Coordinates of C-alpha atoms and ligand atoms in Angstrom, one line a residue:
M1464 CA -0.4 -0.3 0.1
S1465 CA 1.8 3.5 -0.8
Q1466 CA 2.4 5.7 1.8
D1467 CA -0.6 8.6 0.7
V1468 CA -3.0 5.7 1.0
L1469 CA -1.7 4.3 4.1
E1470 CA -2.6 7.8 5.9
L1471 CA -6.5 7.7 4.5
V1472 CA -7.1 4.8 6.1
Q1473 CA -5.2 5.0 9.3
W1474 CA -6.9 9.1 9.1
A1475 CA -10.2 7.1 8.6
K1476 CA -10.0 4.5 10.5
S1477 CA -9.1 6.8 13.3
N1478 CA -12.1 8.9 13.0
G1479 CA -14.4 5.8 13.2
A1480 CA -14.5 4.3 9.9
Q1481 CA -15.0 0.3 9.6
I1482 CA -13.3 -2.1 7.2
P1483 CA -12.1 -5.2 7.3
D1484 CA -8.0 -5.1 8.1
Q1485 CA -7.7 -8.3 5.5
I1486 CA -8.7 -5.3 2.7
E1487 CA -5.7 -3.4 1.0
F1488 CA -5.4 -0.9 -1.8
V1489 CA -2.8 -1.1 -4.3
R1490 CA -2.1 1.2 -7.2
D1491 CA -3.2 -0.6 -10.7
E1492 CA -1.9 1.5 -14.1
S1493 CA -5.6 1.8 -15.8
K1494 CA -8.2 2.1 -12.8
G1495 CA -5.7 4.0 -10.3
I1496 CA -6.1 2.8 -6.9
C1497 CA -8.0 -1.0 -6.0
A1498 CA -9.3 -2.3 -3.3
I1499 CA -8.0 -6.3 -3.2
C1500 CA -8.6 -8.9 -0.2
K1501 CA -5.4 -10.5 1.0
E1502 CA -7.9 -13.0 2.2
D1503 CA -10.9 -15.3 1.8
L1504 CA -14.2 -12.9 3.2
Q1505 CA -17.2 -13.5 3.6
D1506 CA -20.0 -10.6 3.7
V1507 CA -17.5 -7.5 3.7
K1508 CA -19.0 -4.5 5.5
I1509 CA -18.0 -1.0 5.4
Q1510 CA -19.2 2.1 7.2
I1511 CA -17.6 5.9 6.9
P1512 CA -19.3 7.3 10.0
S1513 CA -20.7 10.9 9.5
S1514 CA -17.9 13.1 10.9
I1515 CA -16.1 12.5 7.7
I1516 CA -18.7 12.7 5.4
I1517 CA -18.5 15.8 3.4
D1518 CA -21.9 17.3 2.0
R1519 CA -23.4 20.5 1.0
Q1520 CA -23.4 21.5 5.0
D1521 CA -19.5 21.9 4.7
A1522 CA -19.7 24.1 1.6
R1523 CA -22.6 26.5 3.3
D1524 CA -19.9 26.5 6.8
E1525 CA -17.3 27.5 4.3
F1526 CA -18.7 30.0 1.6
A1527 CA -21.2 31.3 4.6
P1528 CA -23.5 33.8 4.7
R1529 CA -23.4 34.1 0.8
F1530 CA -24.1 30.4 0.1
D1531 CA -26.9 28.7 0.8
G1532 CA -25.2 24.9 -0.1
D1533 CA -26.0 23.2 -2.9
N1534 CA -24.4 20.5 -5.4
T1535 CA -22.3 23.4 -7.4
G1536 CA -21.1 24.5 -3.9
L1537 CA -19.6 21.3 -3.0
K1538 CA -18.1 21.5 -6.2
F1539 CA -16.1 25.0 -5.3
L1540 CA -15.5 23.9 -2.2
I1541 CA -13.4 20.3 -2.9
S1542 CA -10.8 22.5 -5.6
F1543 CA -11.1 25.2 -2.2
W1544 CA -10.0 22.6 0.3
K1545 CA -7.4 21.3 -1.9
L1546 CA -5.6 24.4 -3.1
Q1547 CA -5.9 25.4 1.0
D1548 CA -4.7 21.5 1.8
N1549 CA -7.8 21.1 3.9
A1550 CA -6.2 20.3 7.5
K1551 CA -9.3 18.1 8.7
F1552 CA -9.6 16.1 5.3
G1553 CA -5.8 16.7 4.1
P1554 CA -5.4 12.8 3.9
Y1555 CA -8.8 12.2 1.7
L1556 CA -7.7 15.7 -0.9
R1557 CA -4.4 14.3 -1.4
N1558 CA -5.2 10.6 -2.7
L1559 CA -7.9 12.3 -5.2
P1560 CA -7.0 11.6 -8.4
L1561 CA -5.0 14.3 -10.6
K1562 CA -5.2 12.3 -13.9
L1563 CA -8.7 12.1 -14.9
D1564 CA -9.8 10.3 -18.3
S1565 CA -13.3 11.2 -18.9
A1566 CA -14.0 12.1 -22.4
L1567 CA -15.2 16.1 -21.5
V1568 CA -11.0 16.5 -20.8
W1569 CA -9.6 14.6 -24.0
N1570 CA -7.4 16.5 -26.7
P1571 CA -8.7 17.6 -29.7
N1572 CA -7.1 14.3 -31.7
E1573 CA -8.9 12.4 -29.0
W1574 CA -12.1 13.8 -29.8
Q1575 CA -11.8 12.4 -33.2
L1576 CA -11.8 8.9 -31.8
L1577 CA -14.9 9.8 -31.1
R1578 CA -16.3 11.2 -34.1
G1579 CA -20.1 10.2 -35.3
T1580 CA -21.1 9.0 -31.7
N1581 CA -23.3 10.3 -29.8
L1582 CA -20.8 11.4 -27.1
G1583 CA -18.5 13.0 -29.7
N1584 CA -21.3 15.1 -30.7
S1585 CA -22.5 16.1 -27.6
I1586 CA -19.1 16.9 -25.7
R1587 CA -19.0 20.7 -26.4
E1588 CA -22.5 21.2 -25.3
K1589 CA -22.0 19.2 -21.9
L1590 CA -18.7 21.5 -21.5
S1591 CA -20.9 24.7 -22.0
T1592 CA -23.3 23.8 -19.4
I1593 CA -20.7 23.0 -17.3
Y1594 CA -19.4 26.3 -17.7
S1595 CA -22.6 28.2 -17.4
E1596 CA -22.8 26.5 -13.9
W1597 CA -19.2 27.9 -13.1
I1598 CA -19.7 31.2 -14.6
T1599 CA -23.0 31.7 -12.9
W1600 CA -21.7 30.8 -9.4
I1601 CA -18.9 32.8 -9.6
K1602 CA -20.6 36.0 -11.0
D1603 CA -23.3 35.8 -8.2
R1604 CA -20.1 36.4 -5.8
G1605 CA -18.5 39.1 -7.9
L1606 CA -15.4 36.3 -8.0
P1607 CA -12.8 37.4 -10.8
N1608 CA -13.8 35.5 -14.2
D1609 CA -12.7 36.1 -17.8
S1610 CA -15.7 35.4 -19.6
L1611 CA -15.5 33.7 -22.8
N1612 CA -18.0 32.9 -25.5
F1613 CA -18.2 28.9 -25.4
D1614 CA -18.7 29.1 -29.1
E1615 CA -16.4 30.8 -30.5
I1616 CA -13.4 29.5 -28.7
N1617 CA -11.5 26.1 -30.5
D1618 CA -10.6 23.1 -29.7
Q1619 CA -7.6 23.1 -29.7
Q1620 CA -7.3 26.7 -27.0
L1621 CA -10.0 24.8 -25.1
Y1622 CA -8.2 22.4 -24.6
Q1623 CA -4.9 23.6 -23.5
N1624 CA -6.4 26.8 -21.6
F1625 CA -9.1 24.6 -19.7
L1626 CA -9.3 20.7 -20.2
E1627 CA -5.9 20.3 -20.1
P1628 CA -4.8 21.7 -17.0
A1629 CA -8.2 20.2 -15.4
S1630 CA -7.5 16.4 -16.4
K1631 CA -4.3 17.4 -14.5
G1632 CA -5.4 18.7 -11.6
Q1633 CA -3.7 21.6 -12.4
F1634 CA -4.4 25.3 -11.3
D1635 CA -3.5 28.0 -8.9
S1636 CA -6.8 29.6 -8.1
W1637 CA -9.6 27.4 -6.7
S1638 CA -12.1 29.8 -8.1
S1639 CA -10.9 29.1 -11.9
F1640 CA -13.0 27.1 -14.7
P1641 CA -10.2 24.5 -14.8
A1642 CA -10.5 24.0 -11.1
F1643 CA -14.2 23.8 -11.1
L1644 CA -14.2 21.1 -14.3
W1645 CA -11.8 19.5 -12.4
S1646 CA -14.0 19.2 -9.0
H1647 CA -17.2 18.9 -11.1
L1648 CA -15.5 15.7 -12.7
I1649 CA -14.4 14.1 -9.6
L1650 CA -17.9 14.4 -7.8
L1651 CA -19.3 12.7 -10.7
S1652 CA -17.0 9.9 -10.7
R1653 CA -16.9 9.5 -6.9
A1654 CA -20.4 11.1 -5.2
F1655 CA -22.9 9.0 -3.7
P1656 CA -26.6 9.9 -2.9
E1657 CA -27.4 12.0 0.0
Y1658 CA -30.9 10.4 0.5
I1659 CA -29.7 7.0 1.5
I1660 CA -28.5 8.4 5.2
H1661 CA -30.8 11.7 4.6
P1662 CA -34.1 10.6 3.4
Q1663 CA -36.2 14.1 3.5
C1664 CA -32.8 15.7 1.7
H1665 CA -32.8 18.0 -1.3
E1666 CA -33.6 15.1 -4.7
G1667 CA -30.3 14.9 -6.4
S1668 CA -28.4 16.0 -3.2
V1669 CA -24.9 14.0 -3.2
I1670 CA -22.1 13.2 -0.6
L1671 CA -18.6 12.6 -0.7
L1672 CA -16.9 9.3 1.2
P1673 CA -13.5 9.1 1.6
L1674 CA -12.1 5.5 1.8
L1675 CA -15.5 4.0 0.5
D1676 CA -15.0 5.9 -3.1
L1677 CA -11.8 3.8 -3.1
L1678 CA -13.7 1.1 -4.5
N1679 CA -14.0 0.4 -8.2
H1680 CA -17.1 -0.5 -10.1
D1681 CA -18.5 -3.7 -11.5
A1682 CA -22.2 -3.8 -12.6
H1683 CA -22.2 -7.6 -11.4
S1684 CA -21.1 -6.8 -8.1
K1685 CA -23.8 -7.7 -5.3
V1686 CA -23.9 -4.8 -3.1
Q1687 CA -26.2 -3.0 -0.6
W1688 CA -26.1 0.8 0.5
Y1689 CA -28.0 1.3 3.8
S1690 CA -27.3 3.6 6.8
E1691 CA -26.7 3.2 10.6
G1692 CA -27.9 6.3 12.5
E1693 CA -25.7 8.8 10.5
A1694 CA -23.6 6.2 8.9
F1695 CA -23.2 5.4 5.8
C1696 CA -22.7 1.0 5.0
L1697 CA -21.7 -0.8 1.9
E1698 CA -22.0 -4.1 2.3
K1699 CA -20.7 -6.9 -0.2
N1700 CA -23.0 -9.7 -0.1
G1701 CA -21.3 -13.3 -1.1
G1702 CA -17.8 -13.9 -0.3
V1703 CA -14.1 -12.2 -1.8
A1704 CA -11.9 -14.6 -2.5
K1705 CA -8.2 -14.4 -1.8
G1706 CA -6.8 -11.8 -4.1
Q1707 CA -9.5 -10.5 -6.0
E1708 CA -10.8 -7.3 -6.1
L1709 CA -13.7 -5.7 -3.8
F1710 CA -16.0 -4.0 -6.3
N1711 CA -18.5 -1.4 -5.4
N1712 CA -21.5 -1.7 -8.0
Y1713 CA -22.6 2.3 -9.3
G1714 CA -25.3 1.1 -11.2
A1715 CA -26.7 0.0 -15.0
K1716 CA -23.8 2.1 -16.5
G1717 CA -23.6 2.2 -20.6
N1718 CA -20.2 2.8 -21.9
E1719 CA -21.1 6.3 -22.7
E1720 CA -22.5 7.5 -19.5
L1721 CA -19.0 6.1 -17.9
L1722 CA -16.8 7.4 -20.2
A1723 CA -18.1 10.8 -20.3
G1724 CA -18.5 10.6 -16.1
Y1725 CA -15.8 8.4 -15.0
G1726 CA -13.1 7.9 -17.8
F1727 CA -13.2 4.2 -18.4
V1728 CA -15.3 1.7 -20.3
Q1729 CA -16.4 -2.1 -19.8
E1730 CA -16.0 -4.1 -22.7
D1731 CA -19.4 -6.3 -23.9
N1732 CA -21.2 -3.6 -21.8
E1733 CA -25.1 -5.5 -21.4
F1734 CA -26.1 -2.0 -20.4
D1735 CA -25.1 -0.1 -23.4
Y1736 CA -27.5 2.1 -25.0
V1737 CA -28.4 4.5 -27.8
A1738 CA -29.7 7.7 -27.4
L1739 CA -32.2 9.1 -30.0
K1740 CA -33.4 12.5 -30.1
I1741 CA -36.1 13.4 -31.8
K1742 CA -37.3 17.3 -32.3
L1743 CA -40.7 17.7 -33.5
P1744 CA -42.8 20.7 -33.9
L1745 CA -44.0 22.3 -30.6
N1746 CA -48.2 21.9 -32.0
T1747 CA -47.3 18.0 -33.1
I1748 CA -46.2 17.0 -29.1
E1749 CA -49.2 19.2 -28.1
S1750 CA -51.5 16.8 -29.9
I1751 CA -49.8 14.0 -28.8
L1752 CA -50.0 14.7 -25.3
E1753 CA -53.7 15.8 -25.6
N1754 CA -55.1 13.3 -28.0
E1755 CA -52.7 9.7 -27.8
P1756 CA -52.5 8.4 -23.9
R1757 CA -51.3 5.2 -25.7
I1758 CA -47.9 7.1 -27.3
Q1759 CA -45.4 7.2 -24.5
L1760 CA -43.0 10.3 -24.9
P1761 CA -40.1 9.2 -22.4
T1762 CA -39.0 12.3 -20.0
L1763 CA -35.2 12.1 -18.6
D1764 CA -36.6 10.5 -15.3
D1765 CA -37.8 7.1 -17.1
Y1766 CA -34.2 6.3 -17.5
T1767 CA -31.6 8.1 -15.4
T1768 CA -29.5 6.1 -12.9
F1769 CA -27.6 8.8 -12.5
A1770 CA -28.7 10.6 -8.6
F1771 CA -26.3 13.2 -9.4
E1772 CA -27.9 14.5 -13.0
K1773 CA -31.0 15.1 -11.7
S1774 CA -30.3 18.1 -9.4
T1775 CA -29.4 19.9 -12.6
E1776 CA -32.7 19.0 -14.2
K1777 CA -34.8 21.8 -14.2
K1778 CA -38.0 20.5 -12.5
K1779 CA -40.6 21.0 -15.2
D1780 CA -44.3 19.7 -15.9
K1781 CA -44.0 17.0 -18.3
T1782 CA -47.8 17.4 -19.8
D1783 CA -46.3 20.6 -21.0
P1784 CA -45.1 20.4 -25.0
S1785 CA -42.3 22.9 -23.8
Y1786 CA -40.7 20.0 -21.5
F1787 CA -39.9 18.3 -24.9
E1788 CA -39.2 21.2 -27.2
D1789 CA -35.3 20.3 -27.4
G1790 CA -36.2 17.1 -28.6
I1791 CA -37.6 13.8 -27.3
R1792 CA -34.7 11.1 -25.9
F1793 CA -35.5 7.5 -26.1
F1794 CA -32.6 5.2 -25.4
I1795 CA -32.7 1.9 -27.4
N1796 CA -30.4 -1.1 -25.8
T1797 CA -29.9 -5.0 -26.6
Q1798 CA -31.7 -6.1 -23.0
N1799 CA -35.0 -5.0 -23.6
A1800 CA -36.6 -6.7 -26.0
N1801 CA -39.7 -4.0 -25.8
C1802 CA -37.3 -0.8 -25.9
L1803 CA -38.6 -0.1 -29.4
N1804 CA -41.7 0.4 -29.1
P1805 CA -42.4 3.4 -28.1
L1806 CA -40.5 5.1 -30.9
L1807 CA -42.3 2.7 -33.4
D1808 CA -45.2 4.1 -31.9
L1809 CA -44.6 7.7 -32.6
F1810 CA -43.0 6.9 -36.0
S1811 CA -45.7 5.5 -36.7
Y1812 CA -48.0 7.9 -35.6
L1813 CA -45.7 10.4 -37.7
S1814 CA -46.6 8.4 -41.2
K1815 CA -50.3 8.5 -40.8
T1816 CA -51.6 10.9 -43.3
D1817 CA -54.9 12.4 -42.6
G1818 CA -57.8 12.6 -40.3
T1819 CA -59.6 9.3 -41.0
E1820 CA -56.4 6.9 -40.8
N1821 CA -55.3 5.7 -36.8
W1822 CA -51.9 5.5 -36.3
T1823 CA -52.5 1.8 -35.0
D1824 CA -53.0 0.7 -38.9
L1825 CA -51.1 -1.3 -40.7
R1826 CA -50.2 1.0 -43.0
P1827 CA -49.1 3.6 -40.7
R1828 CA -47.5 0.9 -38.6
L1829 CA -45.3 -0.5 -41.8
Q1830 CA -44.4 3.1 -43.1
G1831 CA -43.2 3.9 -39.7
L1832 CA -41.3 0.8 -39.2
Q1833 CA -39.5 2.1 -42.3
S1834 CA -38.8 5.6 -41.5
L1835 CA -37.4 4.1 -38.0
R1836 CA -35.1 1.7 -39.7
A1837 CA -33.7 4.8 -41.7
A1838 CA -32.8 6.5 -39.1
L1839 CA -31.2 4.0 -37.3
K1840 CA -29.2 3.0 -40.4
L1841 CA -28.4 6.6 -40.7
K1842 CA -26.9 6.8 -37.2
Q1843 CA -25.4 3.2 -37.7
D1844 CA -23.6 4.8 -40.8
Q1845 CA -22.2 8.2 -38.9
A1846 CA -21.3 6.1 -35.9
S1847 CA -19.2 3.6 -38.4
V1848 CA -17.3 6.7 -39.8
S1849 CA -13.2 6.7 -39.2
P1850 CA -11.5 9.2 -37.2
Q1851 CA -10.0 11.8 -39.7
G1852 CA -6.5 12.8 -40.5
L1853 CA -5.2 14.8 -37.3
E1854 CA -4.5 18.5 -37.7
H1855 CA -2.9 18.5 -34.1
S1856 CA 0.5 17.5 -32.3
D1857 CA -1.2 16.1 -29.4
A1858 CA -0.3 12.7 -28.9
I1859 CA -3.5 10.0 -28.5
N1860 CA -3.5 8.4 -25.0
S1861 CA -3.3 4.4 -26.2
Y1862 CA -5.9 3.9 -22.7
R1863 CA -8.2 6.3 -24.1
E1864 CA -7.9 4.7 -27.3
H1865 CA -9.1 2.0 -26.6
C1866 CA -12.1 3.0 -24.1
A1867 CA -13.4 5.1 -27.6
R1868 CA -13.0 1.6 -29.3
V1869 CA -14.8 -0.1 -27.2
Y1870 CA -17.5 2.6 -26.4
R1871 CA -18.0 2.6 -30.7
Q1872 CA -18.2 -0.9 -31.0
G1873 CA -21.1 -1.0 -28.2
Q1874 CA -22.9 1.5 -30.0
L1875 CA -22.9 -0.1 -33.4
H1876 CA -24.1 -3.1 -31.6
V1877 CA -27.0 -1.6 -30.0
L1878 CA -27.4 -0.3 -33.3
K1879 CA -27.3 -3.7 -35.7
H1880 CA -29.2 -5.2 -33.2
A1881 CA -32.0 -2.7 -33.1
I1882 CA -32.2 -2.9 -36.9
S1883 CA -32.7 -6.6 -37.1
S1884 CA -35.0 -6.0 -34.3
L1885 CA -37.0 -4.3 -36.8
K1886 CA -36.3 -6.3 -39.7
Q1887 CA -37.7 -9.3 -37.8
L1888 CA -40.6 -7.3 -37.0
E1889 CA -41.4 -5.9 -40.6
K1890 CA -40.7 -9.6 -42.2
D1891 CA -43.9 -10.7 -39.3
L1892 CA -45.8 -8.1 -40.1
L1893 CA -45.6 -8.7 -44.0
T1894 CA -46.3 -12.4 -43.4
Q1895 CA -49.1 -12.2 -41.2
N1896 CA -50.8 -9.4 -43.5
K1897 CA -49.8 -10.9 -46.9
H1898 CA -53.6 -11.0 -48.0
Q1899 CA -53.8 -6.9 -47.5
L1900 CA -50.7 -6.3 -49.5
L1901 CA -50.3 -5.6 -53.4
N1902 CA -47.0 -5.1 -54.5
L1903 CA -46.5 -4.8 -58.2
K1904 CA -45.2 -8.3 -59.2
K1905 CA -48.4 -9.6 -57.8
I1906 CA -49.9 -7.3 -60.4
L1907 CA -48.0 -8.4 -63.3
K1908 CA -48.6 -11.8 -62.6
D1909 CA -52.3 -11.7 -62.1
D1910 CA -53.4 -8.6 -64.6
P1911 CA -51.0 -9.4 -67.6
K1912 CA -53.9 -6.9 -69.8
F1913 CA -51.8 -4.2 -67.9
I1914 CA -48.7 -4.8 -69.2
Q1915 CA -49.6 -6.2 -72.8
E1916 CA -52.8 -3.8 -73.3
E1917 CA -53.3 -1.0 -71.0
L1918 CA -49.9 0.5 -70.2
P1919 CA -48.1 0.5 -73.9
K1920 CA -51.4 2.2 -75.1
F1921 CA -50.4 5.1 -73.3
F1922 CA -47.1 5.7 -74.8
H1923 CA -48.6 4.6 -77.8
D1924 CA -47.3 7.4 -79.6
K1925 CA -44.1 7.2 -78.0
D1926 CA -40.8 5.4 -78.9
Q1927 CA -40.4 2.7 -76.8
D1928 CA -37.0 3.4 -75.5
E1929 CA -38.6 7.0 -74.6
V1930 CA -40.4 5.1 -71.8
S1931 CA -39.0 4.4 -68.3
F1932 CA -40.0 3.9 -65.1
D1933 CA -37.9 5.3 -62.0
D1934 CA -39.3 2.6 -59.3
T1935 CA -42.1 0.5 -58.7
F1936 CA -44.2 3.7 -57.1
E1937 CA -44.5 5.1 -60.9
L1938 CA -45.8 2.1 -62.2
L1939 CA -48.6 2.0 -59.3
V1940 CA -50.0 5.1 -60.4
L1941 CA -50.3 4.4 -63.8
W1942 CA -51.8 0.9 -62.8
V1943 CA -54.1 3.0 -60.6
L1944 CA -54.8 5.1 -63.3
A1945 CA -55.5 2.8 -66.2
K1946 CA -57.4 0.6 -63.7
C1947 CA -60.1 3.6 -63.4
K1948 CA -60.3 5.1 -66.5
N1949 CA -61.1 1.8 -68.0
G1950 CA -63.0 0.5 -65.8
S1951 CA -61.0 -2.6 -65.7
F1952 CA -59.9 -3.9 -62.0
Q1953 CA -59.5 -7.3 -61.4
A1954 CA -62.0 -8.9 -58.6
K1955 CA -59.0 -9.5 -56.7
H1956 CA -58.3 -6.1 -57.0
E1957 CA -61.6 -4.8 -56.2
W1958 CA -60.7 -3.3 -52.9
V1959 CA -58.6 -1.3 -54.5
E1960 CA -61.3 0.6 -56.5
K1961 CA -63.4 1.3 -53.1
Q1962 CA -60.6 2.6 -51.9
F1963 CA -60.2 4.7 -54.8
K1964 CA -63.6 5.5 -54.9
A1965 CA -63.4 6.5 -50.8
S1966 CA -60.1 8.6 -51.6
M1967 CA -62.1 11.0 -54.1
G1968 CA -64.4 12.2 -51.1
K1969 CA -61.3 14.0 -49.8
K1970 CA -60.0 17.1 -51.5
H1971 CA -56.9 16.9 -52.8
T1972 CA -54.5 19.7 -54.3
V1973 CA -52.8 18.7 -57.1
S1974 CA -49.0 18.5 -56.0
E1975 CA -46.1 19.4 -58.1
E1976 CA -44.6 16.2 -57.4
A1977 CA -47.7 15.2 -59.8
E1978 CA -47.6 17.5 -61.8
S1979 CA -44.0 17.1 -62.5
L1980 CA -44.8 12.9 -63.1
Y1981 CA -47.7 14.2 -65.6
S1982 CA -45.1 16.2 -67.7
H1983 CA -42.5 13.6 -67.6
F1984 CA -45.2 11.1 -68.7
F1985 CA -47.7 13.2 -71.0
P1986 CA -45.9 15.8 -72.6
Q1987 CA -48.9 18.0 -74.1
N1988 CA -46.9 18.1 -77.4
Q1989 CA -46.6 13.6 -77.8
T1990 CA -50.4 12.5 -76.3
R1991 CA -52.4 13.7 -78.7
T1992 CA -55.0 10.2 -78.3
T1993 CA -54.4 9.5 -74.6
K1994 CA -56.4 11.9 -73.1
I1995 CA -55.0 11.9 -69.4
T1996 CA -55.8 15.0 -67.5
L1997 CA -53.7 16.1 -64.9
Q1998 CA -56.4 15.7 -62.7
E1999 CA -56.8 12.2 -63.2
L2000 CA -53.2 11.4 -62.7
S2001 CA -52.7 13.4 -59.4
D2002 CA -56.4 11.6 -58.3
A2003 CA -54.3 8.5 -58.5
Y2004 CA -50.9 10.0 -57.7
N2005 CA -52.4 10.5 -54.1
F2006 CA -54.1 7.4 -53.8
V2007 CA -51.3 5.6 -54.1
I2008 CA -48.9 7.8 -51.7
T2009 CA -51.7 7.9 -49.2
N2010 CA -52.5 3.8 -49.3
S2011 CA -49.2 2.6 -49.9
F2012 CA -45.9 2.1 -47.8
T2013 CA -41.9 2.3 -49.4
R2014 CA -39.7 -0.3 -48.5
S2015 CA -36.2 0.3 -48.8
A2016 CA -33.6 -2.3 -49.0
S2017 CA -29.7 -1.5 -49.4
S2018 CA -30.2 -0.9 -53.4
S2019 CA -33.7 -0.4 -54.0
S2020 CA -36.9 0.6 -53.0
E2021 CA -40.1 -1.3 -53.7
T2022 CA -43.8 0.6 -53.1
I2023 CA -46.5 -1.5 -51.8
L2024 CA -50.6 -0.6 -51.6
V2025 CA -52.3 -1.4 -48.4
Q2026 CA -55.9 -2.8 -47.9
S2027 CA -57.4 -1.0 -44.9
A2028 CA -59.2 -2.9 -42.3
Ligands
SAM2312 C1 -14.9 6.4 -7.1 S1 -13.5 5.8 -8.1 C2 -12.6 4.7 -7.3 C3 -11.3 4.7 -7.2 C4 -10.2 4.6 -8.0 N1 -9.8 3.6 -8.5 C5 -9.3 6.2 -7.4 O1 -7.6 6.1 -7.7 O2 -9.5 6.7 -6.6 C6 -13.9 5.9 -9.6 C7 -12.7 5.8 -10.6 O3 -12.0 4.5 -10.7 C8 -11.6 4.0 -12.1 N2 -12.8 2.8 -11.8 C9 -13.4 2.6 -11.0 N3 -14.1 1.3 -12.2 C10 -13.2 0.8 -12.7 C11 -13.4 -0.3 -13.4 N4 -14.1 -1.3 -13.5 N5 -12.5 -0.4 -14.6 C12 -11.5 0.8 -14.7 N6 -11.5 2.3 -14.1 C13 -12.4 2.2 -13.1 C14 -12.3 5.4 -12.6 O4 -11.7 5.9 -13.0 C15 -13.3 6.0 -12.4 O5 -13.3 7.1 -12.7

């Protein structure tokens, strides 16, 4: 055990902390300090008395009277004490890590390793939020600050002036931004929720537990946290074998949260998730909240396992559309087979065409599934990009490179899993409902008259090679047009005729797309005899749009008509 850690253990014990003597603290190159059992141990219990728990009351005492105590004050307190070499907590402060690996403080070349991922895309925003927290506190107290415009400073300047000193715990002033960022990351990676010992405390309030916060994370470690009087206790159920590490369990955290908050990742992390942020117009959200109780718009509370982050979430009414104005966040993972359902419901709702169609109907369901799959595919493509050429001279740390690789692989794994689940779901839906679906292949098989007589008639005054069809959509429009014009629907396609007639009752305007399709197929100087009007083509066009979905495969797409229920 190093001298510093030994000093911390002795200090904690002399202040009433209880920890089995068989636990030894050693330093590991990537994990930092680790707790190793020197003997086989049965149930392990560690108890931290209130006298060495650091909480917002300490910040209140230190900064009174101009401070009423919150997590922000606690962050300032840690850097304040660190520079002061606070006498009481000296042994604790001396053992806080000075090298942090959170992705928030990586250099610009290392950020390149996260390009195209959610984390890579959100780092500057996260930093900007921390900066706002810092500057607000500083200004409120009239402390010196050099305000900067976060949007203007480039990555290299940001790194050199703020992130690098923070990542190394190097700062001369306790109230500087690098000092605050260092403290922020210390709390993010080490704090515990206060409610364990004070159930009535402010929601999201955190505390620091010297000694106990030396335990590393294992998502499978069975631990309990509880209070005994004013003390905080951790109990590890089941034994720990000699030579093995005693782990805490920080909760079901994916690598995105681990890498941003703690600076490490777990390989094959079963708790990995990918966040999808969907931004919708306020009136659409309003309409969903008012009329569609079955569509769940998740709120952050549905997911957050991080007590600490809740405190910064402004309390807002979740039935108010403005709660979702920055986007609705869905989290998908490989563990919960139902996690795609709320997303699919929303995408089906957004694929609904008019007032009479219900989002639970087959057509919007199939179209929604396509759109969701396309959105996931886009995300997958973005997360598959490799880092660009490096612009700066900063070296890439091999541990961070490893973390970025594992994180990216985890994201891609979740996306791949979600895309294949949707493919399977689509396959099942298509099989179950095949009698309600009509594609061009079936039409060509069952209705040879269309291709042999009716279609050529439309273009009989054109050279054959002048006529080309871009996709199955155009051919379907022409099929509907021919069948309606000639009254030649086959018995098995009567439902199309019925649906078409029903659609005629609704008012449609002629769209630009229908107009350009009309002039593409029937330019005035060429079609003297066909006598197809723009209105007729437009009616067929609108009908196909509102009664079909388009299925996209990697190289082609196919439009399929859907019989309504
Ligand atoms: C609460 S502290 C644990 C004690 C820490 N090892 C130390 O040296 O102070 C959390 C930090 O420990 C490290 N850590 C915890 N669990 C880890 C794990 N399973 N793998 C790698 N690093 C881990 C990370 O640096 C994390 O930010």
